[in-house]
Short mmCIF file of C-alpha atoms in Angstrom, two decimals:
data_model
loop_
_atom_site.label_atom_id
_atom_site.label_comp_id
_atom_site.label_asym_id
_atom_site.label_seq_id
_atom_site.Cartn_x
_atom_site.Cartn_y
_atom_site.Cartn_z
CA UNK E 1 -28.64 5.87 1.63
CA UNK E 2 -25.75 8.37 0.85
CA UNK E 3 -24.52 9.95 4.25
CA UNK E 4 -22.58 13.13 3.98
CA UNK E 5 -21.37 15.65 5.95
CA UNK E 6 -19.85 18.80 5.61
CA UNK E 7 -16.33 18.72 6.36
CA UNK E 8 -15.94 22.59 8.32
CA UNK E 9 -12.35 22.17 9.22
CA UNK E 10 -11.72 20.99 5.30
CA UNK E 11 -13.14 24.34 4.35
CA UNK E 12 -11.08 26.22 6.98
CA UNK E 13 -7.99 24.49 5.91
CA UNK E 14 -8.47 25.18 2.23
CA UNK E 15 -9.48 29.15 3.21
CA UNK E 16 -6.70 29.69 5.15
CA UNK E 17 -3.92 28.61 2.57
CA UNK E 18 -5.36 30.21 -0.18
CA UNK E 19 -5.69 33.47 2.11
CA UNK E 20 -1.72 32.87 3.29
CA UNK E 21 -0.85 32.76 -0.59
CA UNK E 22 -2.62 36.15 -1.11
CA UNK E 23 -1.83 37.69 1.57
CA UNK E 24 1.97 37.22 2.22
CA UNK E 25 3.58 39.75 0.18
CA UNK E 26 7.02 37.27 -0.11
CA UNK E 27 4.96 34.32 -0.91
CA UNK E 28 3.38 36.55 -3.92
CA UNK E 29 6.53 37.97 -4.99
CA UNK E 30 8.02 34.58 -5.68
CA UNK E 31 4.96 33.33 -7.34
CA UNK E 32 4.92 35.90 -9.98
CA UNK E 33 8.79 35.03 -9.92
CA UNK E 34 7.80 31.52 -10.90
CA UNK E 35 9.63 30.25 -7.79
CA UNK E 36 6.28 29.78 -5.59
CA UNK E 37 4.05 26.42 -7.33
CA UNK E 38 0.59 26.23 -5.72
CA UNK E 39 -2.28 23.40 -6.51
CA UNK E 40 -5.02 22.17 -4.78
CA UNK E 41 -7.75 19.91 -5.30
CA UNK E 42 -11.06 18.41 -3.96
CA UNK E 43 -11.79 14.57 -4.62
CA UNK E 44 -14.83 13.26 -3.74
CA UNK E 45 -16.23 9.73 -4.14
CA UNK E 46 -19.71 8.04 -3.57
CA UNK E 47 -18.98 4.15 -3.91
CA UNK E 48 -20.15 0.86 -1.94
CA UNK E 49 -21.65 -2.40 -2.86
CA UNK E 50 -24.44 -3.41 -4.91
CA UNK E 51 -23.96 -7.28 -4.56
CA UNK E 52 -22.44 -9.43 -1.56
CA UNK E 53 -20.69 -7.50 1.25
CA UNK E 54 -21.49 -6.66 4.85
CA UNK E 55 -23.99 -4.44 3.53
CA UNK E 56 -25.13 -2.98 0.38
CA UNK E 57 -24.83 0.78 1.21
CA UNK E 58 -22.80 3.54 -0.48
CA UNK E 59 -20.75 5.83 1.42
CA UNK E 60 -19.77 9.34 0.78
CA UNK E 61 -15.92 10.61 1.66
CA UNK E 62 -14.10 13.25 0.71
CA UNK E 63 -10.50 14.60 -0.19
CA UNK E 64 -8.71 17.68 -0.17
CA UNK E 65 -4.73 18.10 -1.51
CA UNK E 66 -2.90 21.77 -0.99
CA UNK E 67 0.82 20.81 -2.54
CA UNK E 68 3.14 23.82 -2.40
CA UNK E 69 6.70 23.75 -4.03
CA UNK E 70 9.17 26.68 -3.26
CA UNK E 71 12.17 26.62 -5.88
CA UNK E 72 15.08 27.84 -3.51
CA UNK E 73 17.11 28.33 -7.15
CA UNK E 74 14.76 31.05 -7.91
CA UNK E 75 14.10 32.23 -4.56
CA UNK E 76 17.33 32.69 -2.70
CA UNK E 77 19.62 31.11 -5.19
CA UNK E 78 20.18 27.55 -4.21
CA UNK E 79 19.89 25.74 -7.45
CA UNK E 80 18.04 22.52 -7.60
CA UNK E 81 17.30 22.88 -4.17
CA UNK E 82 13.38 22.61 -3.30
CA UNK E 83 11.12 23.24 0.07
CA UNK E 84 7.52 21.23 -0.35
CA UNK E 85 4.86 21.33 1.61
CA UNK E 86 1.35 19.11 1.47
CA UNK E 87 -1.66 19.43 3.38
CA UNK E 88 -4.19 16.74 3.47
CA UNK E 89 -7.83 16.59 4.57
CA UNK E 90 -10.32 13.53 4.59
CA UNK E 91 -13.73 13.25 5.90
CA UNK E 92 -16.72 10.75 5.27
CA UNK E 93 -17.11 7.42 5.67
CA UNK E 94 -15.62 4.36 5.85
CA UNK E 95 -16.85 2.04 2.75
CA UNK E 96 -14.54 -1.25 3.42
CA UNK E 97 -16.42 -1.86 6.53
CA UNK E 98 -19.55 -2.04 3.77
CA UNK E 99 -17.95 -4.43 1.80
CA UNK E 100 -15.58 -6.80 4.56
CA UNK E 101 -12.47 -6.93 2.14
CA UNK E 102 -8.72 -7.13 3.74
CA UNK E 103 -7.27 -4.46 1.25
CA UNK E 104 -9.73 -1.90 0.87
CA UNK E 105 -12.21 -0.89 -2.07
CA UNK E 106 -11.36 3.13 -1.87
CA UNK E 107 -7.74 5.05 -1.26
CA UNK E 108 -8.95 8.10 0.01
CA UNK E 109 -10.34 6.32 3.03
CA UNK E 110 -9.00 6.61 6.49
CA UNK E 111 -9.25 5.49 9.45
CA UNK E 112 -9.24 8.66 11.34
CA UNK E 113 -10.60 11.99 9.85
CA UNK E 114 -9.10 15.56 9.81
CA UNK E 115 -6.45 17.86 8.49
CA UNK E 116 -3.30 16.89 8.33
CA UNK E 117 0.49 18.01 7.26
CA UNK E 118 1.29 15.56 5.17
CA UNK E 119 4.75 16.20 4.14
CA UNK E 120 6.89 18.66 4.64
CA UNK E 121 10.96 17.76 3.32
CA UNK E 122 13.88 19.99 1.37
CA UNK E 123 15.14 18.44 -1.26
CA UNK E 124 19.05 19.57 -1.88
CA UNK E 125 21.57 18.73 -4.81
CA UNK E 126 24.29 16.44 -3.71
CA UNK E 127 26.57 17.48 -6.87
CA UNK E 128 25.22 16.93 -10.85
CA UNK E 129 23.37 13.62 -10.66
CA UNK E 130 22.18 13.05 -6.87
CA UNK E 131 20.05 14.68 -4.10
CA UNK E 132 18.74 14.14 -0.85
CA UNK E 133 15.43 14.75 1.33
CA UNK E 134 14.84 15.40 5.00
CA UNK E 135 11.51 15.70 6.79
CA UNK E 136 8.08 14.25 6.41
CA UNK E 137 7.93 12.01 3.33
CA UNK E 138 5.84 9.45 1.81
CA UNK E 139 7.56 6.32 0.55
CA UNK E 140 5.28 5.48 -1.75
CA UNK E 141 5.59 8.57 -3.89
CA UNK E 142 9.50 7.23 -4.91
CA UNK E 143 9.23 4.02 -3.62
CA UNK E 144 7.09 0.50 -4.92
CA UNK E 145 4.75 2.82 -7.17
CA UNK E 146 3.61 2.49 -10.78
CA UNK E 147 2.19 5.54 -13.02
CA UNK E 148 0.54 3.21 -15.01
CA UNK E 149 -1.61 2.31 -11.59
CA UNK E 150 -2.26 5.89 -10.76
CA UNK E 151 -5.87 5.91 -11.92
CA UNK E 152 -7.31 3.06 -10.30
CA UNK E 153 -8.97 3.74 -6.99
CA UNK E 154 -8.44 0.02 -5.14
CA UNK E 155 -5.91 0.89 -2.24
CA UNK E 156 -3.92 -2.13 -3.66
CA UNK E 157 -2.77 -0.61 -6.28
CA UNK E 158 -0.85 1.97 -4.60
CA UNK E 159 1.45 -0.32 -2.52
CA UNK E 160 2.05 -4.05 -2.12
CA UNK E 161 -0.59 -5.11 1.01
CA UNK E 162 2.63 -6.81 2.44
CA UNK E 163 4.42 -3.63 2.79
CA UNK E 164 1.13 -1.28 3.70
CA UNK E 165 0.14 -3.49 6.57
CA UNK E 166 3.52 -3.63 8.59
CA UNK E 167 4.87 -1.06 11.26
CA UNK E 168 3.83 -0.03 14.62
CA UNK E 169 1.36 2.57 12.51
CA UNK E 170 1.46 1.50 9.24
CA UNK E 171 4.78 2.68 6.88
CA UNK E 172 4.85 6.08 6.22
CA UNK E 173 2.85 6.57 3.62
CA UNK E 174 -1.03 7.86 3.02
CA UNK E 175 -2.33 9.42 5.72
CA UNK E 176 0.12 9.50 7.92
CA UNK E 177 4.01 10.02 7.02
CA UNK E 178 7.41 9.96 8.81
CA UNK E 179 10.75 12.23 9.44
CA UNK E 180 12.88 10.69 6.67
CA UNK E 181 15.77 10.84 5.12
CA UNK E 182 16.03 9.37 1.41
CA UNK E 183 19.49 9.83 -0.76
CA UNK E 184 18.69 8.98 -4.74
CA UNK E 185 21.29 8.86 -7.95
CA UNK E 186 20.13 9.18 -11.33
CA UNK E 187 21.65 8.62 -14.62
CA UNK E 188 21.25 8.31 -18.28
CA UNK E 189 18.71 5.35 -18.45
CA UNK E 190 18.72 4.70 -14.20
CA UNK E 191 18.32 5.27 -11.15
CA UNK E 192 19.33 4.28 -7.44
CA UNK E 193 17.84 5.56 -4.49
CA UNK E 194 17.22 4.63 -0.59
CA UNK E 195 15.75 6.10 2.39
CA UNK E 196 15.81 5.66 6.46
CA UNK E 197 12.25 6.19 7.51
CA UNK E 198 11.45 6.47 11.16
CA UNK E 199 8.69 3.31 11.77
CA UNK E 200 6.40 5.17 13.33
CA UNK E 201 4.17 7.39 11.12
CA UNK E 202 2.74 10.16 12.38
CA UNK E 203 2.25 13.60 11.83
CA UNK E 204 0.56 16.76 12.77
CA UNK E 205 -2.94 16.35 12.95
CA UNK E 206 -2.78 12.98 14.30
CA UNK E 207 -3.26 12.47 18.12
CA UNK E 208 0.21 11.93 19.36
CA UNK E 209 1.82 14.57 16.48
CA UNK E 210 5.30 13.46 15.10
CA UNK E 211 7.30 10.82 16.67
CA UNK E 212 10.91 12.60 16.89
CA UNK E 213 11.90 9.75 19.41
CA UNK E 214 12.25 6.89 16.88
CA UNK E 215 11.92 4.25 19.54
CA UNK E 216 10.04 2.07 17.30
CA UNK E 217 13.09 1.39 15.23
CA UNK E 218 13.48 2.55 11.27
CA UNK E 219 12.62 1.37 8.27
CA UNK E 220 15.24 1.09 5.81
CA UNK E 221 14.16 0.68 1.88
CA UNK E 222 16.02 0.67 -1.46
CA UNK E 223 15.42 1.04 -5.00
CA UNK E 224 16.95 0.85 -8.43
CA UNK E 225 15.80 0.54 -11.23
CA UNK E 226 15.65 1.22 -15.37
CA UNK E 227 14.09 4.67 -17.10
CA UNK E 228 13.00 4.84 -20.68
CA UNK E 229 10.07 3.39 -22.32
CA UNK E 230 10.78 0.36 -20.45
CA UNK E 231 10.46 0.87 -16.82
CA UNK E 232 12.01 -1.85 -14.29
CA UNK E 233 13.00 -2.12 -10.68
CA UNK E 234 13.81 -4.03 -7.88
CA UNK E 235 13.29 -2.85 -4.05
CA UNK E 236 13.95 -4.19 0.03
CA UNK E 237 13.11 -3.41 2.78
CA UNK E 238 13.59 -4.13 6.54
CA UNK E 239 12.38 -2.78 9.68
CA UNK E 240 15.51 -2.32 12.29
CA UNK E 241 13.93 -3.36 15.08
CA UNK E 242 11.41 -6.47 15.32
CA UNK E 243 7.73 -7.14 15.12
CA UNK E 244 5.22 -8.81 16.82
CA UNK E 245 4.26 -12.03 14.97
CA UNK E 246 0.77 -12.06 14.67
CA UNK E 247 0.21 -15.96 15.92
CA UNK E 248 3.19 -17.00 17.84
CA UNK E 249 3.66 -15.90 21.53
CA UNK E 250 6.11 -16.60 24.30
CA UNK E 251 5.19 -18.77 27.08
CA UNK E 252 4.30 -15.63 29.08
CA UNK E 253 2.10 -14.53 26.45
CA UNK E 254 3.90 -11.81 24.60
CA UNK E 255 4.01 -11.80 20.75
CA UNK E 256 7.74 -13.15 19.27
CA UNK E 257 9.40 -10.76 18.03
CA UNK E 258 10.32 -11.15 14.18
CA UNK E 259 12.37 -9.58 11.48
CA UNK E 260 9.97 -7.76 8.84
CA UNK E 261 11.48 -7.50 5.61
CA UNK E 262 10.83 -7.92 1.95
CA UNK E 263 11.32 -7.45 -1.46
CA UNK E 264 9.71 -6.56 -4.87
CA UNK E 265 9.98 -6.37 -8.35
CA UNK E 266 7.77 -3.82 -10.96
CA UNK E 267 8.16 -3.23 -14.91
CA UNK E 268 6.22 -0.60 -16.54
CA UNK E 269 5.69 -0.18 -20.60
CA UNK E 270 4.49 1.55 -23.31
CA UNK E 271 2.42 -1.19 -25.38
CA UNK E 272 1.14 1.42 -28.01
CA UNK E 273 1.01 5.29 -29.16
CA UNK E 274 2.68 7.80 -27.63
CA UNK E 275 1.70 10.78 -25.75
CA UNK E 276 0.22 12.80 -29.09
CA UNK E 277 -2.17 10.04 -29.81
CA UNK E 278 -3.31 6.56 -27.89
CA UNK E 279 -1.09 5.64 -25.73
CA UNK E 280 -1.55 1.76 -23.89
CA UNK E 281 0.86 1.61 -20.90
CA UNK E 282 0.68 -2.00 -19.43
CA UNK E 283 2.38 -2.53 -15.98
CA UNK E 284 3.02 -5.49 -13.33
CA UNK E 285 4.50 -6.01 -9.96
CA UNK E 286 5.06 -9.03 -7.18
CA UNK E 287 6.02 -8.44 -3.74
CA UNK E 288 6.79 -10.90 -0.72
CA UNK E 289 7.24 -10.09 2.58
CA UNK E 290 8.57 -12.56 5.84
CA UNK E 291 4.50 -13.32 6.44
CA UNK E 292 5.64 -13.45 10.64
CA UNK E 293 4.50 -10.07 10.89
CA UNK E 294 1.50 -8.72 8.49
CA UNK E 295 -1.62 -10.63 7.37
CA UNK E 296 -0.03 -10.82 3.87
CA UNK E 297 3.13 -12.89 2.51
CA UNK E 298 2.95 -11.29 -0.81
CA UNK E 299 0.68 -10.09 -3.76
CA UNK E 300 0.76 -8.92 -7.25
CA UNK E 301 -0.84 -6.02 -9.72
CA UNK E 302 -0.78 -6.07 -13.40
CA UNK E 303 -3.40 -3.83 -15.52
CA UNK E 304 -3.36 -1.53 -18.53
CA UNK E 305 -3.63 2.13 -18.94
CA UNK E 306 -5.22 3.78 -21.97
CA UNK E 307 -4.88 7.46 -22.37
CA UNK E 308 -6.52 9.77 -24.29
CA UNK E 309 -8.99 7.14 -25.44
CA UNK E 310 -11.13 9.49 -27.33
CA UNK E 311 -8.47 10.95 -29.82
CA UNK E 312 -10.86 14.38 -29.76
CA UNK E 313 -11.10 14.15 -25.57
CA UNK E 314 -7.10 14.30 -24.60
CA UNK E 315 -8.11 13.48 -20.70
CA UNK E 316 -10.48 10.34 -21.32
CA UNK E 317 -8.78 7.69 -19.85
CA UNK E 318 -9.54 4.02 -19.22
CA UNK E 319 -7.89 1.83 -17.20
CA UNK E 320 -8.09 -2.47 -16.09
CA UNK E 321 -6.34 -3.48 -12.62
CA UNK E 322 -6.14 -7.19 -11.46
CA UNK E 323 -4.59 -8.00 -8.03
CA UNK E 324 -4.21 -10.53 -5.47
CA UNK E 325 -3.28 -10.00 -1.98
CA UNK E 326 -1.68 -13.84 -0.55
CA UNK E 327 -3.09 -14.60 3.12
CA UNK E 328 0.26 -15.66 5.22
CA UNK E 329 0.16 -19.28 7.00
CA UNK E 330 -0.25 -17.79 10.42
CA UNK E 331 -3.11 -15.32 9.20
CA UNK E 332 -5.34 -18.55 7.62
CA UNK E 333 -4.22 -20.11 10.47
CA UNK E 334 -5.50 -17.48 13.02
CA UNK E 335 -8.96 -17.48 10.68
CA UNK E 336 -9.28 -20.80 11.12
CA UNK E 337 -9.33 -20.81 14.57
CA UNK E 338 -12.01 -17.96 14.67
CA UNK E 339 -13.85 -20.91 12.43
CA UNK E 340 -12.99 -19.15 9.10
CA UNK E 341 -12.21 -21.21 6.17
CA UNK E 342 -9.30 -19.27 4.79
CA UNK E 343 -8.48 -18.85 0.99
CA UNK E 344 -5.15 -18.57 0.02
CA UNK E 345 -5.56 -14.80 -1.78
CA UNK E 346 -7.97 -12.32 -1.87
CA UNK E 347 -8.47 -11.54 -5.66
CA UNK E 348 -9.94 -8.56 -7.05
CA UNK E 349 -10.72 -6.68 -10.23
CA UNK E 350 -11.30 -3.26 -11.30
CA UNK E 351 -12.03 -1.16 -14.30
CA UNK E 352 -12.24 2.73 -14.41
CA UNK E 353 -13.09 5.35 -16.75
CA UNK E 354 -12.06 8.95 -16.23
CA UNK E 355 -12.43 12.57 -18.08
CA UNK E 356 -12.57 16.17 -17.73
CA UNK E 357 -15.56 18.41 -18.12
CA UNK E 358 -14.68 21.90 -18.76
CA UNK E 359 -11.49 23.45 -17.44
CA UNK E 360 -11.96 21.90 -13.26
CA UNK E 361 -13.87 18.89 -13.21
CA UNK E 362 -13.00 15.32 -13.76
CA UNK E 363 -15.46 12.15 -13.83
CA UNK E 364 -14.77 8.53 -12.62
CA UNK E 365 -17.05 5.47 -12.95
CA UNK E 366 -15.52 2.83 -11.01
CA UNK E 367 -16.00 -0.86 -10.64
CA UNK E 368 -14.79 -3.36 -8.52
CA UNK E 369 -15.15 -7.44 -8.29
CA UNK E 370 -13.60 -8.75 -4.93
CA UNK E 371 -13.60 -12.55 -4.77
CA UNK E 372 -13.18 -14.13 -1.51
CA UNK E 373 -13.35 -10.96 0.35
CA UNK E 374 -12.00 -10.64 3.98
CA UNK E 375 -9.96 -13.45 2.80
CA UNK E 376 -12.80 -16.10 3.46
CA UNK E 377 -12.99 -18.87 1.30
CA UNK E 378 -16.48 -19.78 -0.37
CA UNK E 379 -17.77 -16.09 0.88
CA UNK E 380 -19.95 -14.22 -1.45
CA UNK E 381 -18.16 -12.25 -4.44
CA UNK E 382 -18.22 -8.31 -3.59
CA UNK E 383 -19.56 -6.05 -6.69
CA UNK E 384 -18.55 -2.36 -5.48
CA UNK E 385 -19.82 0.73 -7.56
CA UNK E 386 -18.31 4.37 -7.17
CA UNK E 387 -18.08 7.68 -9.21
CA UNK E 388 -15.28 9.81 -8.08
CA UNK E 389 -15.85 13.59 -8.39
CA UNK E 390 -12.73 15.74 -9.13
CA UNK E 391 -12.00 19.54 -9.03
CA UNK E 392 -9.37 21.76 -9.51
CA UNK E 393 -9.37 24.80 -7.05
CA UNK E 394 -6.67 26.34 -8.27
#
């Protein structure tokens, strides 16, 4: 059975931008100025699981991206300064509750469907080699990310499971973002950045809108790292104010409070080729976490990337992902009192295959091997299948 439904308010979204472009006589002057960047795209993937799992049934969900950048050099004369603006849409289903896994088989999936502003931040030049950005920002696009990763699908691979799973509302970062404010330095061969992040995502299109009162706390993260063809870097966090652990209580039954914080480590290389030919990019990355305050004390990605695998198809690309996502003390614990036996990890594997068909349309076979999903030791292996479904709009 493949469920789907028509997103209207996806279609409304997407007509209503693309009308604003048109329309607005400023907005067309400075794209024929080159100032004005406008893309948008539709993903859609059908993928659940043919072996083990809940149940075997596929589910159909959908994505839409509307990324505008205004170049305030070319439009009013700030140089290096930039406005940006995202709008996201997701509809569909929910395929992890088909297959029972703790990290997810799909990362377009949400919780809650609908339209959504994403981000919205100005980026300004802080003299030759640093800037800064205010406003709505997602962590993960600067922070804790590989490009080697970027075409698997499993939500692991976007961000460590010990950092996705803390906060109030999760960490600003896909769907939902927060006000930020992140300060980076660049140089010849490096880079340094951090960023204040309020710890409660939310933005509009979500029920309660953006939090502007920030009485959750912050979370504070930091980067640096190498450039070249060898990639490195090193990044903390912390949350400001503390967590509820997810075992211990006080004697009046409240959660303790804990400190969430952690670190990580990621290296990123060109094995082979460059980007005229076959190019092999392999990548890895480890992060730990306090384990008090998430279901996760820490995890680790490694895969490789092969571009342009057919040398006479320059977007065929194939890529191999292995990850493991380590169960905290507490969180076996707590499954072990629902009468769980608890494995230490939840391992999975993936392998993806990607290309373009004509001028819009891109293909993606996609297969995933979860072993001891939900985190259950002894449980059934999970054998997803998907095909994601690509297009350009403009």
């Amino acid at each position: 059975m493949f469920p789907f439904k028509i997103a209207q308010n996806r279609a409304a979204l997407l007509v209503a931008t693309a009308a604003l472009a048109a329309a607005s006589p400023a907005l067309a002057q400075e794209t024929e100025r080159g100032a004005l960047s406008v893309e948008a795209s539709w993903t859609a993937d059908v993928i659940g699981p043919v072996s083990g799992g809940v149940t075997r049934q596929a589910e159909v969900l959908d994505n839409i991206d509307i990324i505008a950048d205004l170049d305030l050099g070319k439009a009013i004369g700030w140089d290096g300064a930039t406005l940006h603006g995202y709008l996201l849409s997701n509809n569909g289903g929910i395929p992890n509750d088909n297959a029972g896994t703790l990290q997810g088989i799909d990362n377009i999936e949400v919780a809650r469907q609908g339209a959504r502003l994403y981000e919205l931040w100005l980026e300004a030049p802080l003299g030759q080699a640093t800037t800064v950005r205010a406003g709505l920002y997602d962590l993960n696009s600067e922070f804790y990310a590989n490009d080697g990763a970027g075409l698997l699908i499993n939500p692991s691979f976007g961000i460590g499971s010990e950092l996705a799973a803390t906060g109030p509302n999760g960490p600003s970062i896909f769907p939902s973002t927060a006000l930020a404010v992140r300060l980076s330095h660049a140089w010849d061969g490096g880079y340094v950045r951090g960023a204040v992040l309020n710890a409660h995502a939310g933005v509009p299109g979500d029920p309660d809108g953006v939090d502007l009162d920030f009485d959750s706390g912050a979370l504070v993260i930091a980067e640096a790292g190498l450039t070249g063809n060898l990639r490195l870097s090193v990044g903390v966090w912390r949350y400001s104010d503390d967590q509820d652990d997810i075992r211990d209580v006080t004697p009046g039954g409240a959660p303790v409070q804990r400190t969430a914080q952690g670190v990580y480590v990621s290296g990123e290389r060109v094995l082979a080729g460059d980007a005229a030919s076959t190019q092999v990019t392999g990548f890895f990355r480890a992060g730990v976490s306090d384990g008090d305050t998430s279901p996760f004390k820490g995890g680790w990605q490694a895969g490789v990337l092969v571009e342009r695998v057919l040398k006479d198809r320059p977007d065929s690309a194939f890529s191999v992902g292995v990850q493991q996502g380590y169960l905290s003390s507490k969180m076996r614990a707590n499954m072990a009192g629902g009468g769980l036996d608890a494995s230490n990890a939840e391992t999975g594997l993936e392998v993806t295959y990607s290309d373009r068909l004509g001028d819009r349309i891109t293909l993606q076979p996609d297969l995933q091997v979860i072993l001891d999903p939900g985190g259950e030791s002894g449980a059934d292996p999970v054998v997803v299948l998907g095909l994601r479904v690509t297009v350009d709009l403009f």
